[in-house]
Amino acid sequence: MIRSTLALALIASNVAMADNIAIINAKAVTQSAQGTLENATILIRGDEIVAIGNGVNIPAGTAVIDAAGQYVTPGLVGTAVNWGSVEVSAESSTVDAYSDESGAATSMQYAINPDSTRLPLAYRFGFTRAVVAPGGGSKVFLGQAAAIKTYGDDIVTAADIAQFVDVEEFGKDVSGGTRAALWVNLERVMADAKHYANNPRDRYSNAGSYVLSLDSLEALQAVISGDVPLVFDANRMSDLRLVMDFAERHNLKAVIRGGAEAWRVADELAAADIAVLVDPYLNLPYGFDQRAARLDNAALLNAAGVTIAFYNGEPYTGQTLTQAAGLAVAHGLPWESAVDALTVNPVDIFGGAYSATMEIGQTADVVIWSGDPLELTSAPTTVIIDGEQVDLTTREEALAKRYFDINQAEPFSYN
C-alpha cells in the first residue's frame, strides 16, 4: 500500500514538474472556433497550449494524462468574488474586502493574500482565475476590482480593472436616505471627475468643492474614459433604467451586478450593450428591490442577447458558482451559454490577458472533470494553472484526514 501510494505521488510530482504535458482522450470544450472536440489531445509546453485537436504528435518525454473521455475545459473565471481578501466574514481581522475610508480609490490589488485558505477552494472546483471585487463600506463608490489567478505566489494579474458603485438600498442610505439625492450626487461626481481631468492645474485649489476626494477622482478617470467598466449594484427595474440612462449620458461602459428584475428590461439592456452579473439562486426577494426575482432570469437575459456572467452573494468557493450555472441550465439557459458565462464572458466584460479558451498560443489553464462540469456530483480530477498541475488537497481535507482517527499513535500537530 505504501509503495503504491508513493508511486502515485511520484507520478503526480513528475507531471506537475514536466515541461511538456499532453492530455489525451479529452472531450475538449475549447471555447474557441473549434468548438467541442471528441477524443482530442491537448499539448502543453511550459505555460502555453501549443497544440489541440486530433492526431497531435506527442514528443518523447512528455508527461501524459488520460482524460478517459471526460470533459476538459479552460480554467473557469470567478466573477465579483472575495477570494483572497476574506477568510472568515464574521472575523474582522481576516476581512480585507471592505473600506469605510477610501471609496472609489480603494484598490483590491493590495488586499489579496496568495496564501488564503479560500483560494484552494476555488481551484479545487475548477476556477483558475477570478475578478476580486471590493465589498463596500460607507461610501456609494465601493472601489476597484483586481484580476487574479488562484494559484501561485504572485497572483494579481491586473489591478483596477473595474469600479463598483451601489445605486440601490445601501447607496441611497449613505446619500441622505433617498435615491433623489443619490443620483444628483452621482451627476455631481461625474462633473467633478471631468473637471478634474480637464483642469489639472486647478485640482488642488478645487479640492474643497469636489464631492469626492482627489484620489477617488483620480480612480474614476479610467471610468469616464471608458477604459474600465463601472459596475452598478442594482436590482429593481426602475434602478436598471436609471443606470442605462446614466451610462448613455456619460458614455460609460456599464455593467449590472445583481439584476434581479433585469429580465423585465432585457431587450433594453441588450440594446444598450450592458452586461449583467446575475445570481441564478435568487428566486425570492430579499427586499422590495427584488420583488420580481425569478429563477429563469439568466435564460431570459441570454435569449434577449444580454452578455451574462454568474455572481453569487456569498462568493466563498467556486462550487457555488458552478452550482449556480447548473441551476440556470435547469431553468432554461443553454448549457453552452452557461459555460460561456463561466469562461469567455467574464473576460469580455472585464478584459485581461487570460482568454478563457483552449487554443494554440493561449495560457495553459486546463481542467479535467469527473463528469459534466455543471452537475452537482462532478468535480475536477486535474487542474493545471499556467502549465503547472496543482495539488487539489484543501486545508479542510487535510484537517479531516488528520483528525479522522482519534486513536492514532502520532500526536495531533501541525506540520
XYZ file of C-alpha atoms in Angstrom:
415
model
C 0.000 0.000 0.000
C 2.819 2.374 0.918
C 4.625 1.557 -2.346
C 1.523 2.182 -4.499
C 0.814 5.457 -2.717
C 4.403 6.543 -3.214
C 4.248 5.598 -6.899
C 1.117 7.689 -7.434
C 2.728 10.606 -5.627
C 5.826 10.355 -7.830
C 3.680 10.269 -10.997
C 1.760 13.360 -9.897
C 5.016 15.085 -8.983
C 6.558 14.261 -12.354
C 3.507 15.646 -14.193
C 3.497 18.802 -12.080
C 7.155 19.481 -12.859
C 7.106 18.391 -16.511
C 7.975 20.898 -19.246
C 5.533 19.178 -21.601
C 2.122 17.800 -20.654
C -0.249 16.012 -23.006
C -3.885 15.408 -22.112
C -5.254 12.619 -24.288
C -8.769 11.217 -24.947
C -10.343 14.520 -23.943
C -13.837 15.788 -24.589
C -12.339 19.238 -25.078
C -14.723 22.162 -24.653
C -12.321 24.613 -26.276
C -14.489 27.764 -26.048
C -12.934 28.720 -29.383
C -13.920 28.402 -33.034
C -13.006 24.696 -32.802
C -15.993 24.053 -30.561
C -16.093 20.788 -28.612
C -13.666 18.100 -29.789
C -14.074 14.396 -29.058
C -11.043 12.216 -28.276
C -8.801 15.254 -28.518
C -5.223 15.772 -27.390
C -4.129 18.984 -25.682
C -0.369 19.565 -25.714
C 1.086 21.990 -23.192
C 4.633 23.322 -23.274
C 5.633 25.490 -20.352
C 2.692 27.764 -19.586
C 1.209 27.665 -23.087
C -1.052 25.440 -25.154
C 0.936 24.545 -28.279
C -1.423 22.061 -29.963
C -5.005 20.891 -29.643
C -7.043 18.526 -31.777
C -6.959 15.008 -33.154
C -3.746 13.400 -34.322
C -1.468 15.671 -32.307
C 2.122 14.422 -32.199
C 3.285 13.901 -28.600
C 7.046 14.481 -28.181
C 9.148 11.925 -26.325
C 9.431 12.633 -22.625
C 6.041 14.297 -22.405
C 4.015 13.596 -19.270
C 0.699 12.102 -20.390
C -2.650 12.430 -18.598
C -5.526 10.300 -19.882
C -8.825 12.162 -19.603
C -10.653 8.908 -20.475
C -13.321 10.695 -22.497
C -14.274 13.135 -19.744
C -14.953 16.838 -20.145
C -11.894 19.085 -20.328
C -12.474 22.835 -20.141
C -10.466 26.011 -19.851
C -9.979 27.173 -16.284
C -13.161 28.857 -15.070
C -13.353 32.532 -14.076
C -14.966 33.649 -10.809
C -16.776 36.973 -11.152
C -17.077 39.611 -8.391
C -15.817 37.224 -5.726
C -13.907 37.871 -2.499
C -11.367 35.057 -2.814
C -8.049 36.009 -1.288
C -9.472 39.003 0.563
C -11.746 37.309 3.117
C -11.120 34.252 5.266
C -13.977 34.291 7.804
C -16.515 37.029 7.185
C -17.571 37.171 10.852
C -13.975 37.743 11.999
C -12.934 41.293 11.105
C -9.210 40.574 11.417
C -9.480 38.258 8.392
C -11.560 40.601 6.216
C -9.829 42.913 3.722
C -12.702 43.474 1.304
C -14.370 46.477 2.957
C -13.329 50.086 3.479
C -15.015 52.994 5.228
C -12.330 55.423 4.108
C -11.161 55.293 0.504
C -14.340 54.778 -1.511
C -13.599 54.850 -5.251
C -9.841 54.859 -4.589
C -9.987 51.502 -2.797
C -7.806 49.095 -4.777
C -8.285 45.389 -4.167
C -4.839 44.573 -5.532
C -3.437 45.375 -2.078
C -5.876 43.121 -0.222
C -5.087 39.822 -1.962
C -3.372 37.140 0.121
C -1.909 34.378 -2.089
C -1.820 32.089 0.970
C -5.537 32.471 1.634
C -7.219 29.205 2.580
C -10.096 30.191 0.281
C -8.049 30.035 -2.915
C -7.589 26.229 -2.887
C -11.374 26.009 -2.584
C -11.560 27.981 -5.808
C -9.191 25.945 -7.949
C -10.389 22.724 -6.302
C -13.659 23.419 -8.111
C -12.109 24.429 -11.425
C -11.684 28.193 -11.034
C -8.210 29.244 -12.083
C -8.885 32.983 -12.495
C -11.120 35.492 -10.757
C -12.230 39.089 -10.565
C -11.982 40.074 -6.889
C -14.412 42.866 -6.094
C -14.496 45.341 -3.204
C -17.095 44.625 -0.575
C -18.078 48.180 0.150
C -18.148 50.190 3.370
C -19.753 53.566 3.998
C -19.357 55.063 0.525
C -21.508 54.918 -2.612
C -18.430 54.087 -4.665
C -17.118 50.768 -3.383
C -13.722 50.691 -5.091
C -11.716 48.944 -7.775
C -11.532 45.234 -8.592
C -8.409 43.173 -9.282
C -7.863 40.206 -11.583
C -6.077 37.222 -10.058
C -5.052 33.683 -10.775
C -5.984 31.372 -7.929
C -2.630 29.623 -7.502
C 0.926 30.867 -7.036
C 2.958 33.341 -5.014
C 2.329 36.412 -7.170
C -1.304 36.047 -8.165
C -2.536 39.562 -9.002
C -2.521 39.661 -12.798
C -4.156 43.070 -13.299
C -5.098 45.897 -10.945
C -8.035 48.305 -11.020
C -9.933 46.601 -13.845
C -13.395 47.847 -12.802
C -15.042 50.337 -10.476
C -18.071 49.382 -8.354
C -20.916 51.638 -7.205
C -24.092 50.925 -5.237
C -27.270 52.572 -6.536
C -29.852 50.587 -4.597
C -30.783 50.426 -0.906
C -27.278 50.864 0.543
C -26.410 53.616 -1.925
C -29.471 55.657 -1.069
C -28.955 55.143 2.671
C -25.492 56.757 2.541
C -26.778 59.523 0.229
C -29.251 61.144 2.560
C -31.711 58.258 2.557
C -33.223 58.806 -0.870
C -32.493 57.975 -4.499
C -33.453 61.567 -5.296
C -30.204 62.659 -3.638
C -28.170 59.616 -4.755
C -28.492 60.282 -8.477
C -27.940 64.027 -8.076
C -24.716 63.251 -6.218
C -23.635 60.829 -8.960
C -24.165 63.552 -11.560
C -22.032 65.903 -9.467
C -19.322 63.255 -9.193
C -19.259 62.830 -12.975
C -19.000 66.603 -13.433
C -16.181 66.723 -10.861
C -14.319 63.821 -12.470
C -14.444 65.511 -15.870
C -13.370 68.865 -14.388
C -10.505 67.101 -12.627
C -9.426 65.552 -15.945
C -9.645 68.789 -17.939
C -8.128 71.163 -15.376
C -5.003 69.540 -13.947
C -3.601 72.852 -12.668
C -6.730 73.619 -10.664
C -7.185 70.249 -8.979
C -5.792 71.136 -5.585
C -7.406 74.559 -5.426
C -10.773 72.959 -6.192
C -10.330 70.023 -3.826
C -12.662 71.525 -1.237
C -15.511 71.886 -3.708
C -15.377 68.348 -5.110
C -17.839 65.764 -3.816
C -15.139 63.079 -3.613
C -11.501 63.153 -2.600
C -8.795 63.767 -5.187
C -7.610 60.161 -5.034
C -11.176 58.968 -5.714
C -11.496 61.324 -8.678
C -8.183 60.015 -9.984
C -9.532 56.459 -9.690
C -12.594 57.451 -11.723
C -10.548 58.683 -14.694
C -10.428 55.184 -16.200
C -14.230 55.041 -15.879
C -15.025 58.321 -17.632
C -12.540 57.467 -20.395
C -14.296 54.131 -20.948
C -11.152 52.111 -20.239
C -12.776 50.126 -17.413
C -16.406 49.283 -16.681
C -18.477 50.879 -13.937
C -20.328 48.058 -12.192
C -23.658 49.122 -10.674
C -25.231 47.195 -7.813
C -28.856 47.370 -8.899
C -31.849 45.039 -8.901
C -35.179 46.777 -9.381
C -36.405 47.717 -12.815
C -36.539 51.472 -12.202
C -32.925 51.472 -10.987
C -31.813 49.499 -14.034
C -33.400 52.084 -16.338
C -31.671 54.876 -14.415
C -28.375 53.056 -14.906
C -28.976 52.762 -18.649
C -29.808 56.469 -18.941
C -26.809 57.470 -16.824
C -24.408 55.270 -18.809
C -25.658 56.652 -22.135
C -25.480 60.236 -20.913
C -21.874 59.892 -19.781
C -20.731 57.380 -22.428
C -19.771 54.792 -19.807
C -19.096 51.087 -20.115
C -21.736 49.912 -17.641
C -22.265 46.503 -16.049
C -25.046 45.428 -13.686
C -24.347 43.279 -10.617
C -27.476 41.619 -9.261
C -30.162 42.484 -11.774
C -32.928 40.511 -10.071
C -35.515 42.281 -12.243
C -33.265 42.583 -15.299
C -35.452 40.151 -17.256
C -38.125 42.855 -17.331
C -35.836 45.172 -19.336
C -33.775 42.503 -21.113
C -34.267 43.956 -24.602
C -33.280 47.421 -23.392
C -30.139 46.091 -21.697
C -29.167 44.204 -24.857
C -29.666 47.326 -26.987
C -27.529 49.331 -24.546
C -24.835 46.600 -24.583
C -24.895 46.345 -20.780
C -23.777 43.017 -19.305
C -25.351 41.537 -16.176
C -23.649 39.600 -13.380
C -26.650 37.517 -12.447
C -27.333 35.363 -9.384
C -29.231 32.231 -10.532
C -30.006 31.305 -6.920
C -32.187 34.363 -6.473
C -35.811 33.305 -6.721
C -37.238 35.001 -3.647
C -36.880 38.712 -2.871
C -34.584 39.731 -0.032
C -36.171 43.174 -0.184
C -38.568 45.351 -2.134
C -35.946 45.929 -4.854
C -36.167 42.270 -5.857
C -39.884 41.548 -5.841
C -39.851 40.272 -9.442
C -36.928 37.872 -8.956
C -37.262 34.585 -10.858
C -35.117 31.520 -11.470
C -35.101 31.838 -15.261
C -33.651 35.367 -15.177
C -30.358 34.207 -16.730
C -32.148 32.309 -19.500
C -34.361 35.276 -20.380
C -31.416 37.691 -20.430
C -29.362 35.358 -22.589
C -32.247 34.851 -25.020
C -32.504 38.632 -25.413
C -28.814 38.872 -26.280
C -27.520 40.225 -22.965
C -23.999 39.138 -22.035
C -24.179 37.397 -18.662
C -21.749 36.089 -16.095
C -22.557 34.463 -12.781
C -22.415 36.163 -9.424
C -23.395 34.848 -6.025
C -23.994 36.947 -2.930
C -21.913 34.581 -0.792
C -18.951 34.004 -3.126
C -16.653 31.941 -0.907
C -15.983 28.872 -3.034
C -16.068 28.033 -6.694
C -18.574 25.261 -6.067
C -21.403 27.742 -5.515
C -20.817 29.289 -8.942
C -20.807 26.011 -10.879
C -23.950 25.042 -8.973
C -25.449 28.391 -9.954
C -24.625 27.690 -13.588
C -26.264 24.280 -13.372
C -29.332 25.831 -11.776
C -29.565 28.347 -14.615
C -29.382 25.485 -17.137
C -32.134 23.658 -15.259
C -34.295 26.752 -15.776
C -33.784 27.196 -19.485
C -30.284 28.575 -20.079
C -28.494 26.569 -22.823
C -25.578 24.520 -21.463
C -23.134 26.184 -23.849
C -24.251 29.643 -22.712
C -23.724 28.662 -19.070
C -20.158 27.598 -19.842
C -19.643 30.891 -21.686
C -20.784 32.707 -18.542
C -18.064 30.898 -16.567
C -15.273 31.434 -19.095
C -15.235 33.807 -22.056
C -17.978 36.193 -20.897
C -16.164 37.452 -17.773
C -13.129 38.124 -19.983
C -15.292 40.026 -22.479
C -16.768 42.083 -19.635
C -13.614 42.855 -17.658
C -10.802 42.324 -20.163
C -7.397 40.911 -19.327
C -4.717 38.781 -20.930
C -6.349 35.456 -19.978
C -8.600 34.322 -22.838
C -10.520 31.509 -21.060
C -10.196 29.431 -24.218
C -8.184 26.348 -25.103
C -6.397 27.160 -28.325
C -2.853 27.408 -29.606
C -0.882 30.218 -28.005
C -3.210 30.678 -25.032
C -2.374 30.301 -21.350
C -2.427 26.675 -20.222
C -5.209 26.810 -17.643
C -6.959 23.476 -18.139
C -9.403 21.453 -16.022
C -10.283 17.770 -16.371
C -13.650 16.907 -14.817
C -15.104 13.702 -13.435
C -18.329 14.384 -15.365
C -20.427 17.274 -16.609
C -18.838 20.410 -15.073
C -22.271 21.809 -14.208
C -23.531 18.708 -12.421
C -23.540 18.860 -8.644
C -21.787 15.483 -8.319
C -18.949 16.350 -10.724
C -15.607 17.782 -9.672
C -12.194 18.411 -11.196
C -9.791 15.484 -11.178
C -6.906 17.519 -12.587
C -6.309 21.277 -12.584
C -3.476 22.907 -14.498
C -2.698 26.599 -13.962
C -0.069 28.337 -16.062
C 1.048 24.920 -17.252
C 1.556 23.514 -13.752
C -0.595 20.756 -12.300
C -1.693 21.834 -8.832
C -2.350 19.732 -5.750
C -6.117 19.622 -5.171
C -5.889 18.822 -1.469
C -7.548 21.604 0.525
C -6.845 22.598 4.097
C -10.254 21.269 5.077
C -9.469 17.856 3.598
C -6.062 17.765 5.288
C -7.616 18.585 8.660
C -10.320 15.951 8.218
C -7.682 13.348 7.429
C -5.568 14.355 10.413
C -8.379 14.069 12.937
C -10.275 11.154 11.399
C -8.628 8.596 13.675
C -8.563 9.932 17.215
C -6.674 6.845 18.394
C -3.696 7.323 16.080
C -0.289 6.704 17.606
C 1.212 10.003 16.455
C 0.023 13.158 18.279
C -2.163 15.721 16.547
C 0.047 18.570 15.370
C 0.606 20.994 12.548
C 3.400 20.007 10.193
